[in-house]
mmCIF file of C-alpha atoms in Angstrom:
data_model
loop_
_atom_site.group_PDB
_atom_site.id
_atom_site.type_symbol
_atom_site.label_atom_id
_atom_site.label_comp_id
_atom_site.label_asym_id
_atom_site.label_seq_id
_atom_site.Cartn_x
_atom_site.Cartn_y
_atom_site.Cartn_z
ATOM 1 C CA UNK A 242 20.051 13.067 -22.791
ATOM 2 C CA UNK A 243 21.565 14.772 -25.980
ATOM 3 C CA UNK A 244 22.333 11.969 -27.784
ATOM 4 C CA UNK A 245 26.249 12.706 -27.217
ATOM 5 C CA UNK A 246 29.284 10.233 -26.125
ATOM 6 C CA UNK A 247 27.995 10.319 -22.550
ATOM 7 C CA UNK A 248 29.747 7.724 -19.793
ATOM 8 C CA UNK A 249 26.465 5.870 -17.692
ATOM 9 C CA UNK A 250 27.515 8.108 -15.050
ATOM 10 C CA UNK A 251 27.136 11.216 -16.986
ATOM 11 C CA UNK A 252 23.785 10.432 -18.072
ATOM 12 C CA UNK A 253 22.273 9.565 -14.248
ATOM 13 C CA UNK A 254 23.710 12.999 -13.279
ATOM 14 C CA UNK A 255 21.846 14.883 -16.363
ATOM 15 C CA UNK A 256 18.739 13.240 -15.626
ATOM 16 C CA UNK A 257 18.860 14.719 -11.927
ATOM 17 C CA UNK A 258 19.978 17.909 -13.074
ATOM 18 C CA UNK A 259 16.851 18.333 -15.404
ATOM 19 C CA UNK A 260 14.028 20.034 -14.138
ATOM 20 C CA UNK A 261 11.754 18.263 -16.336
ATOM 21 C CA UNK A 262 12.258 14.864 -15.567
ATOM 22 C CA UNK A 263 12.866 15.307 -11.515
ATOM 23 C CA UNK A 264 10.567 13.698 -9.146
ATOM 24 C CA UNK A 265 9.134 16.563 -7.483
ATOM 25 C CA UNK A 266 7.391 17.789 -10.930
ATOM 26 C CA UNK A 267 6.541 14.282 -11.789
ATOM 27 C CA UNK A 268 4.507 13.597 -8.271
ATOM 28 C CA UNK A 269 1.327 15.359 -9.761
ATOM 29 C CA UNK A 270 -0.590 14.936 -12.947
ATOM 30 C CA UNK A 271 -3.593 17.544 -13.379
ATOM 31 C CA UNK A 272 -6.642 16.374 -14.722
ATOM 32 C CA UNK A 273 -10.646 17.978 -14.948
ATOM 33 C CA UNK A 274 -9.094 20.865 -12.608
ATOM 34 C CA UNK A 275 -7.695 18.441 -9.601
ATOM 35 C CA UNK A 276 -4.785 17.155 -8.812
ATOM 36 C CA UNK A 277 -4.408 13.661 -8.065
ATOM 37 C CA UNK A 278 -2.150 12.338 -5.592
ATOM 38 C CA UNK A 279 0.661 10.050 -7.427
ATOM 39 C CA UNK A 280 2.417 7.054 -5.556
ATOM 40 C CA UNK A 281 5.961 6.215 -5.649
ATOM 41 C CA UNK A 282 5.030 3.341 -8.117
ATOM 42 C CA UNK A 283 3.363 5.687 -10.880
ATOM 43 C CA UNK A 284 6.734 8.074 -10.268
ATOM 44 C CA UNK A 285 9.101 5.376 -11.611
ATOM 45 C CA UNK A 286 6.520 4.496 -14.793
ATOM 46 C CA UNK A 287 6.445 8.052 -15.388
ATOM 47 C CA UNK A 288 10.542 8.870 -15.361
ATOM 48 C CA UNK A 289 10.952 5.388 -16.888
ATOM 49 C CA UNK A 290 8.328 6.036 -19.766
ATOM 50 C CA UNK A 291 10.148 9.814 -20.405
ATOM 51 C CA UNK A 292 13.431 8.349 -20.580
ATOM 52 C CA UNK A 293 12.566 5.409 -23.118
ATOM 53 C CA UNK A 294 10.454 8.077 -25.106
ATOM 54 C CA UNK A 295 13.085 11.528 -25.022
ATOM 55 C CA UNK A 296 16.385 9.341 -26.251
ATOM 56 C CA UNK A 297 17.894 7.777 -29.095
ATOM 57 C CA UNK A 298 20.813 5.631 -27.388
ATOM 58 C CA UNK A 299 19.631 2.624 -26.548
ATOM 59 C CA UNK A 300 22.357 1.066 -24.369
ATOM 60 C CA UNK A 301 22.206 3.719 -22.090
ATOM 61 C CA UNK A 302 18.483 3.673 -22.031
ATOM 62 C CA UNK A 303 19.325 0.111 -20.681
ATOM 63 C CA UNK A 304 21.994 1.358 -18.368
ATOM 64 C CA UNK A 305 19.619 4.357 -16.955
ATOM 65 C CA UNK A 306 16.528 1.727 -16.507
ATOM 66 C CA UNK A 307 18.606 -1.126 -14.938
ATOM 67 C CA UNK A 308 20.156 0.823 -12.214
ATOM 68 C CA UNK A 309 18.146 4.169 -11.924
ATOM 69 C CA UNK A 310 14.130 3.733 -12.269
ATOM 70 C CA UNK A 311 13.327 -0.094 -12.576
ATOM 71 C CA UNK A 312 11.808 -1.901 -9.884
ATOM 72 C CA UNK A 313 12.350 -5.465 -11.298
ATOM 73 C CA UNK A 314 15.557 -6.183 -9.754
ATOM 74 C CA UNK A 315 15.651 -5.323 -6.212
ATOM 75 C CA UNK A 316 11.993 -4.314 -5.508
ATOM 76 C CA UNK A 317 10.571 -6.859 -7.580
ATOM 77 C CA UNK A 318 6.669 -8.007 -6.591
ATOM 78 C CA UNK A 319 7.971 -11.423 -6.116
ATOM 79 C CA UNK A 320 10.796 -10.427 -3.996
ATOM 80 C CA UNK A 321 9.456 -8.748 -1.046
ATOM 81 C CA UNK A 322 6.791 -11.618 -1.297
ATOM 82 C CA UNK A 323 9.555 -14.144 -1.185
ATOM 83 C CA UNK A 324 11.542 -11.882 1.586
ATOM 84 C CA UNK A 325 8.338 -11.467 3.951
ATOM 85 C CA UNK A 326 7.700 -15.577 3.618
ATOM 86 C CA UNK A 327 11.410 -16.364 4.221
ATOM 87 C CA UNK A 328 11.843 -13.824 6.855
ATOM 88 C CA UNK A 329 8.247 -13.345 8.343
ATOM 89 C CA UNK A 330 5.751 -15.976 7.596
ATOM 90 C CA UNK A 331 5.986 -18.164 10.610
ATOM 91 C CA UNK A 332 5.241 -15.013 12.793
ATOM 92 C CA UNK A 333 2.540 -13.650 10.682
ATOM 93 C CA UNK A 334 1.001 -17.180 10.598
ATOM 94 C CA UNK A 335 1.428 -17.035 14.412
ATOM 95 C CA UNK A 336 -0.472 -14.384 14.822
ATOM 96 C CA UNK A 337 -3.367 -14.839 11.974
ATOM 97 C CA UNK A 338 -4.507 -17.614 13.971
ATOM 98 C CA UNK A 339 -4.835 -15.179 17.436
ATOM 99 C CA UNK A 340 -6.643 -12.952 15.536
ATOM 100 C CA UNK A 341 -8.507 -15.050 12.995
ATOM 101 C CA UNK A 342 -7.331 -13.344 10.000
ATOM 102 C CA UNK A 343 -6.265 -14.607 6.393
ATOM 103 C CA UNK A 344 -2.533 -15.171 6.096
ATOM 104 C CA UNK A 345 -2.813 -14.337 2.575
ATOM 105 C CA UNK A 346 -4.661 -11.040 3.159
ATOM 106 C CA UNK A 347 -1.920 -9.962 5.587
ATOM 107 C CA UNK A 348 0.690 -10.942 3.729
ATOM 108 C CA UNK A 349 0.302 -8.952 0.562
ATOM 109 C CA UNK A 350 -0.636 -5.951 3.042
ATOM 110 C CA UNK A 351 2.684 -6.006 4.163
ATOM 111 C CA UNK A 352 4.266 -6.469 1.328
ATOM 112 C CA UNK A 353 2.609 -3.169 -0.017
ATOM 113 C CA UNK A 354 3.559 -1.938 3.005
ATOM 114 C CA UNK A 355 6.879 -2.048 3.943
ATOM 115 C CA UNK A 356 8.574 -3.983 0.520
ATOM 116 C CA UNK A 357 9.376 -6.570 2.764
ATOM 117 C CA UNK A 358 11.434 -5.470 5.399
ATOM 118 C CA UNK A 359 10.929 -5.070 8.926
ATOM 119 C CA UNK A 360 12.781 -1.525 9.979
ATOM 120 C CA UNK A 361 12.878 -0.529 13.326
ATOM 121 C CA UNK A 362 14.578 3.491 11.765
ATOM 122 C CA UNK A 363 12.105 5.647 14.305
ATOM 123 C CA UNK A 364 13.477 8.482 11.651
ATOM 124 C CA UNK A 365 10.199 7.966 9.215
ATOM 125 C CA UNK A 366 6.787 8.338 9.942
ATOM 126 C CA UNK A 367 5.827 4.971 10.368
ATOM 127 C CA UNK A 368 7.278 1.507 11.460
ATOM 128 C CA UNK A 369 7.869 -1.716 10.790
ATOM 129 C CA UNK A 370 6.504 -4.439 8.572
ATOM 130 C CA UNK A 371 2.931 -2.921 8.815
ATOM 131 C CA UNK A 372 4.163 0.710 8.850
ATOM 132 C CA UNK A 373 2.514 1.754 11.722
ATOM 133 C CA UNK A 374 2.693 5.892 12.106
ATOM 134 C CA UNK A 375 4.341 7.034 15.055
ATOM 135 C CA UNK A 376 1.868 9.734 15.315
ATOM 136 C CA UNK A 377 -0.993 8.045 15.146
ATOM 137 C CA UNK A 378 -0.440 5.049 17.539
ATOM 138 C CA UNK A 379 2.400 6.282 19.875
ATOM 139 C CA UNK A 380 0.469 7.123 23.070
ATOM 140 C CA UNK A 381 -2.679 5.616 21.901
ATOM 141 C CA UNK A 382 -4.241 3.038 24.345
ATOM 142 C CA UNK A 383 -5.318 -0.227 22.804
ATOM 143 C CA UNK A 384 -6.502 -4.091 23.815
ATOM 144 C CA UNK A 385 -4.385 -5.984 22.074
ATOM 145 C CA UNK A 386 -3.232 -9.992 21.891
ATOM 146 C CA UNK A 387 0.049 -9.854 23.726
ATOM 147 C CA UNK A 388 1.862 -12.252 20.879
ATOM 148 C CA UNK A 389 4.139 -13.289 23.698
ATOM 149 C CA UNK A 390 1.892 -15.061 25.705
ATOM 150 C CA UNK A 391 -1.323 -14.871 23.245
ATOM 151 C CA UNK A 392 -3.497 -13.202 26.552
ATOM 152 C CA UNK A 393 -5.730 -10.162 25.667
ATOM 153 C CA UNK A 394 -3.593 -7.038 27.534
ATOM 154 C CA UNK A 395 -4.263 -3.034 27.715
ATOM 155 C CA UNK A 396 -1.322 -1.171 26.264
ATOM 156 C CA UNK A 397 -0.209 2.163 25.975
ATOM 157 C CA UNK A 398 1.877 2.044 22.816
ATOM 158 C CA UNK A 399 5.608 3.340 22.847
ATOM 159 C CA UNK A 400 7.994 3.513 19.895
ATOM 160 C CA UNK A 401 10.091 0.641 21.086
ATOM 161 C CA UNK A 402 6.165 -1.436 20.150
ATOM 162 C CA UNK A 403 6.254 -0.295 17.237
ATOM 163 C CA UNK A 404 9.934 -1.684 16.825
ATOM 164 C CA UNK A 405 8.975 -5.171 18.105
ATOM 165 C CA UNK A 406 8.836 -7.428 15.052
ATOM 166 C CA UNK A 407 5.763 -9.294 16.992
ATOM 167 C CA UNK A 408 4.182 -6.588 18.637
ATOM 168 C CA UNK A 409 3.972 -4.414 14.999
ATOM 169 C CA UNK A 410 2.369 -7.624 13.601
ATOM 170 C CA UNK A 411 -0.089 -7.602 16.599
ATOM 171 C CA UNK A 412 -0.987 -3.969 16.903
ATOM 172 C CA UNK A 413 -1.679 -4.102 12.487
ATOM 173 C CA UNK A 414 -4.132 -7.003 13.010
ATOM 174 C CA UNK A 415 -5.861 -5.775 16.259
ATOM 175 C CA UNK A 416 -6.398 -2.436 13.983
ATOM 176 C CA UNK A 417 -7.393 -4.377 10.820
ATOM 177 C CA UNK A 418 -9.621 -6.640 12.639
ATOM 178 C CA UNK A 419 -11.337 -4.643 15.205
ATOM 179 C CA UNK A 420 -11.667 -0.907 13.818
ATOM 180 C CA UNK A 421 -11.110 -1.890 9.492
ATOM 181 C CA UNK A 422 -13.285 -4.573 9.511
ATOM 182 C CA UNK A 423 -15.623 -3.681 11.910
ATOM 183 C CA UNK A 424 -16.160 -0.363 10.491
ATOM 184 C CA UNK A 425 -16.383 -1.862 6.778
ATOM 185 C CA UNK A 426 -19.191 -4.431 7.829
ATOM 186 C CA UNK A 427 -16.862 -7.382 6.722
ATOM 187 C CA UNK A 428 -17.090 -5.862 3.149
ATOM 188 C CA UNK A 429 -13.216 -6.559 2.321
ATOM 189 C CA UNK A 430 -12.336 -3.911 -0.161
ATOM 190 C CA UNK A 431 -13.267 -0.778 2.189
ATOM 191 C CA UNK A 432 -11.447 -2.599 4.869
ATOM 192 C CA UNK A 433 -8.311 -2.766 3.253
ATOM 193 C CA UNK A 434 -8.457 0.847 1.866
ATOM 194 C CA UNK A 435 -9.789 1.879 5.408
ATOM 195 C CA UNK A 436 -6.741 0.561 6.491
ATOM 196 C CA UNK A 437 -4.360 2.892 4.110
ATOM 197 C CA UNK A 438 -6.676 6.141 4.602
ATOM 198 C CA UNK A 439 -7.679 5.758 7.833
ATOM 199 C CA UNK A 440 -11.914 6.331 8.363
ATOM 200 C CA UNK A 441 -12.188 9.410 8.405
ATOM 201 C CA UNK A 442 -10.397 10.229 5.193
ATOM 202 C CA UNK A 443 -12.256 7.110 3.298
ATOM 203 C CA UNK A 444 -15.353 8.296 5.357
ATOM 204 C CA UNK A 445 -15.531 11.263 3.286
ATOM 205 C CA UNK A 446 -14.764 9.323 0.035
ATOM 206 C CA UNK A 447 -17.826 6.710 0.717
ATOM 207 C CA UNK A 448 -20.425 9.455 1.611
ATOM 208 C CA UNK A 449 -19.556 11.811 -1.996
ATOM 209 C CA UNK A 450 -20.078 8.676 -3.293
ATOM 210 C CA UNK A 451 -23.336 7.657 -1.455
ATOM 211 C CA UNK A 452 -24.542 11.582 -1.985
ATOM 212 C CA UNK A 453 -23.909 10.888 -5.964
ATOM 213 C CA UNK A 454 -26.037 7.468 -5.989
ATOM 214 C CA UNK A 455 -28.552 8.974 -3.146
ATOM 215 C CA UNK A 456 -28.197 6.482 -0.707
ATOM 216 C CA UNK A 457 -26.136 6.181 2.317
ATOM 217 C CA UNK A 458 -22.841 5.489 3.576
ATOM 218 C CA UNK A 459 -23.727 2.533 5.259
ATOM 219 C CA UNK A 460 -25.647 0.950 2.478
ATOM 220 C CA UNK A 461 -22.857 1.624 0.083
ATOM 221 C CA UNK A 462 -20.283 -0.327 2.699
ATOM 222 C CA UNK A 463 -23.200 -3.104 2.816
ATOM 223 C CA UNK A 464 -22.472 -3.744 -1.169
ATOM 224 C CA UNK A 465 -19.265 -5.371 -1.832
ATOM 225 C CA UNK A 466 -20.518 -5.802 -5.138
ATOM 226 C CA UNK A 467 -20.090 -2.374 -5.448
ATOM 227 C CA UNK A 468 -16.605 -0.760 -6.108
ATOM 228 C CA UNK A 469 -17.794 2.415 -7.825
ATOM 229 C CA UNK A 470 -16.435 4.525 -4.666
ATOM 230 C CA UNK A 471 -13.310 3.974 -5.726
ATOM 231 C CA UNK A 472 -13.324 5.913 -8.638
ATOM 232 C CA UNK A 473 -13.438 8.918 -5.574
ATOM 233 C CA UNK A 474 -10.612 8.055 -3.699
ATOM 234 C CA UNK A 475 -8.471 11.262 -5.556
ATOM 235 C CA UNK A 476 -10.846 13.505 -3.413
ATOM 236 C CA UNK A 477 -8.364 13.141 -0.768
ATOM 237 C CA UNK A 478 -4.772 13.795 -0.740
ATOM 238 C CA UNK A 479 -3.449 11.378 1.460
ATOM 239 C CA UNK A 480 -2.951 8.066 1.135
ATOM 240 C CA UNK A 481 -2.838 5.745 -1.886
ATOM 241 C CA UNK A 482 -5.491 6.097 -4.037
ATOM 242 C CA UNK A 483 -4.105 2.516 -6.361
ATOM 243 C CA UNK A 484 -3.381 1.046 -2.702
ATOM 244 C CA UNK A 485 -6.151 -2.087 -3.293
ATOM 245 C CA UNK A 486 -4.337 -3.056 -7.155
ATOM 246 C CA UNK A 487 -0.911 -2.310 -5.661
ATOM 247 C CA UNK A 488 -1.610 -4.547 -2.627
ATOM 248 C CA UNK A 489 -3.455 -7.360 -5.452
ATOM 249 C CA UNK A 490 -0.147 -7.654 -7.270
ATOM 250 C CA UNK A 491 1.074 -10.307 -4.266
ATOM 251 C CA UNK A 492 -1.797 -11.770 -3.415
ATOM 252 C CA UNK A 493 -2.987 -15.098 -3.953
ATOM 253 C CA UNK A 494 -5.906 -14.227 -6.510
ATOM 254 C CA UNK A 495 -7.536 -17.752 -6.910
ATOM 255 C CA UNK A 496 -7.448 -17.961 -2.945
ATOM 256 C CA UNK A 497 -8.999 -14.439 -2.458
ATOM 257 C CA UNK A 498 -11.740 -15.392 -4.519
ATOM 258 C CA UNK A 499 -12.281 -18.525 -2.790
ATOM 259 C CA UNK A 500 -11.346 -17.112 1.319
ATOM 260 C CA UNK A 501 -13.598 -13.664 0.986
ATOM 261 C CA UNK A 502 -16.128 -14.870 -1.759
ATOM 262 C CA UNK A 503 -15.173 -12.584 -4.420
ATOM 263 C CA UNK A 504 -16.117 -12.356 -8.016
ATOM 264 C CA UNK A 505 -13.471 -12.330 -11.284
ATOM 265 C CA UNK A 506 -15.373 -9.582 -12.534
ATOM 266 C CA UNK A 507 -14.910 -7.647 -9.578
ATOM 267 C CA UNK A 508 -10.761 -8.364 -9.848
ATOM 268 C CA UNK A 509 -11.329 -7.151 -13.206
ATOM 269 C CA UNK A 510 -12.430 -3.636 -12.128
ATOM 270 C CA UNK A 511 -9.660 -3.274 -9.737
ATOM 271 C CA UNK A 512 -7.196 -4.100 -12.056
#
């Protein structure tokens, strides 16, 4: 932005056309010698916070950050909260109570997840409300709760599962419940990160972490007092390394406390 007589228009197209503010140089910041993964989230505060800093003409700062970068409109927190209840809750509800899992919990997952918006587009790597990854699940045989007729089935999962508002919903809790929790030891925080990185990926993170203290991985996963592994989460590139304080921004925070017997001071480190 030069500061000239520019139309809105004009200005969008300059800000694509500069290298310096595109999105592909903005996805990595370097720091100590590694690069950390960025999300789509820290992206937009990144362009936005160029933008607001590199111009002098405020009303088309305004213009740019209304309809270019800002998520407050459109993909507001409260929105895709408001969009999964509206649009979802009675199924996720449904289907919490088959699997015995917080409603609360599951919503804010998929409202990280998906932005609130069940897609059946097979062209992305992953479907549906709980963006569940073609490549991962597709093939895979599970037992699952058929949410049909709430009976305990063996499936070999197609795409067209995936696609199935109900089925998605299933297939996300019978993975959260039986391999994130299970593999976390109920502790609540590895479980929901297990569920973005997968365990082998966060496997990795918890043992650098349990060689630094000199303990084990197990006895790190027994502490959910202890969130200091997730200052090691940028050790891996995949995944979302913010992906617990992204997912906190819908939760319920007074009823997280209370359902999974966590401490404020323990919110305050994750935020």
């Amino acid at each position: 932005i030069d500061g000239t007589s520019n139309t809105p228009t004009e200005i969008v197209q300059q800000i694509k056309d500069e290298e310096p503010l595109s999105f592909a140089t903005l996805e990595l910041e370097q720091e100590d010698d590694e690069i950390k993964p960025q999300t789509l989230d820290r992206k937009y505060d990144q362009v936005e916070t160029t933008i607001t800093e590199s111009t002098e003409v405020p009303t088309q700062v305004e213009y740019i950050e209304e309809t270019v970068i800002t998520r407050e409109e459109d993909l507001s927190n409260s929105k895709k909260v408001n969009d999964i209840k509206e649009n979802y809750m009675n199924e996720i509800n449904e289907i919490c109570e088959l699997y015995g899992l917080n409603p609360n919990l599951m919503l804010a997952i998929a409202s990280q997840e998906s932005y609130g918006y069940h897609s059946t587009d097979t062209s992305n790597a992953a479907i549906g409300l709980f963006q569940m990854e073609k490549g991962v699940w597709v093939g895979h045989t599970v037992n699952y709760i058929n949410p049909y007729t709430g009976q305990t089935e063996t499936i070999t999962i197609q795409t067209s599962d995936l696609q199935d508002l109900k089925k998605n919903i299933s297939l996300a809790f019978r993975y959260f419940k039986d391999e994130c929790l299970v593999n976390a030891n109920g502790n609540i925080f590895v479980a929901i990160q297990y569920y973005n990185y997968g365990y082998g990926n966060l496997n990795k993170v918890l043992d650098e972490y349990a060689r630094v203290k000199g303990c084990s991985r197990q006895e790190v996963i027994n502490d959910q007092d202890d969130l200091g592994w997730m200052n090691y989460l940028h050790i891996i590139n995949e995944g979302d390394l913010d992906y617990i304080p992204h997912m906190m921004r819908y939760i319920d925070i007074e009823q997280f406390i209370t359902d999974f017997d966590i401490t404020n001071e323990q919110i305050e480190q994750i935020d």
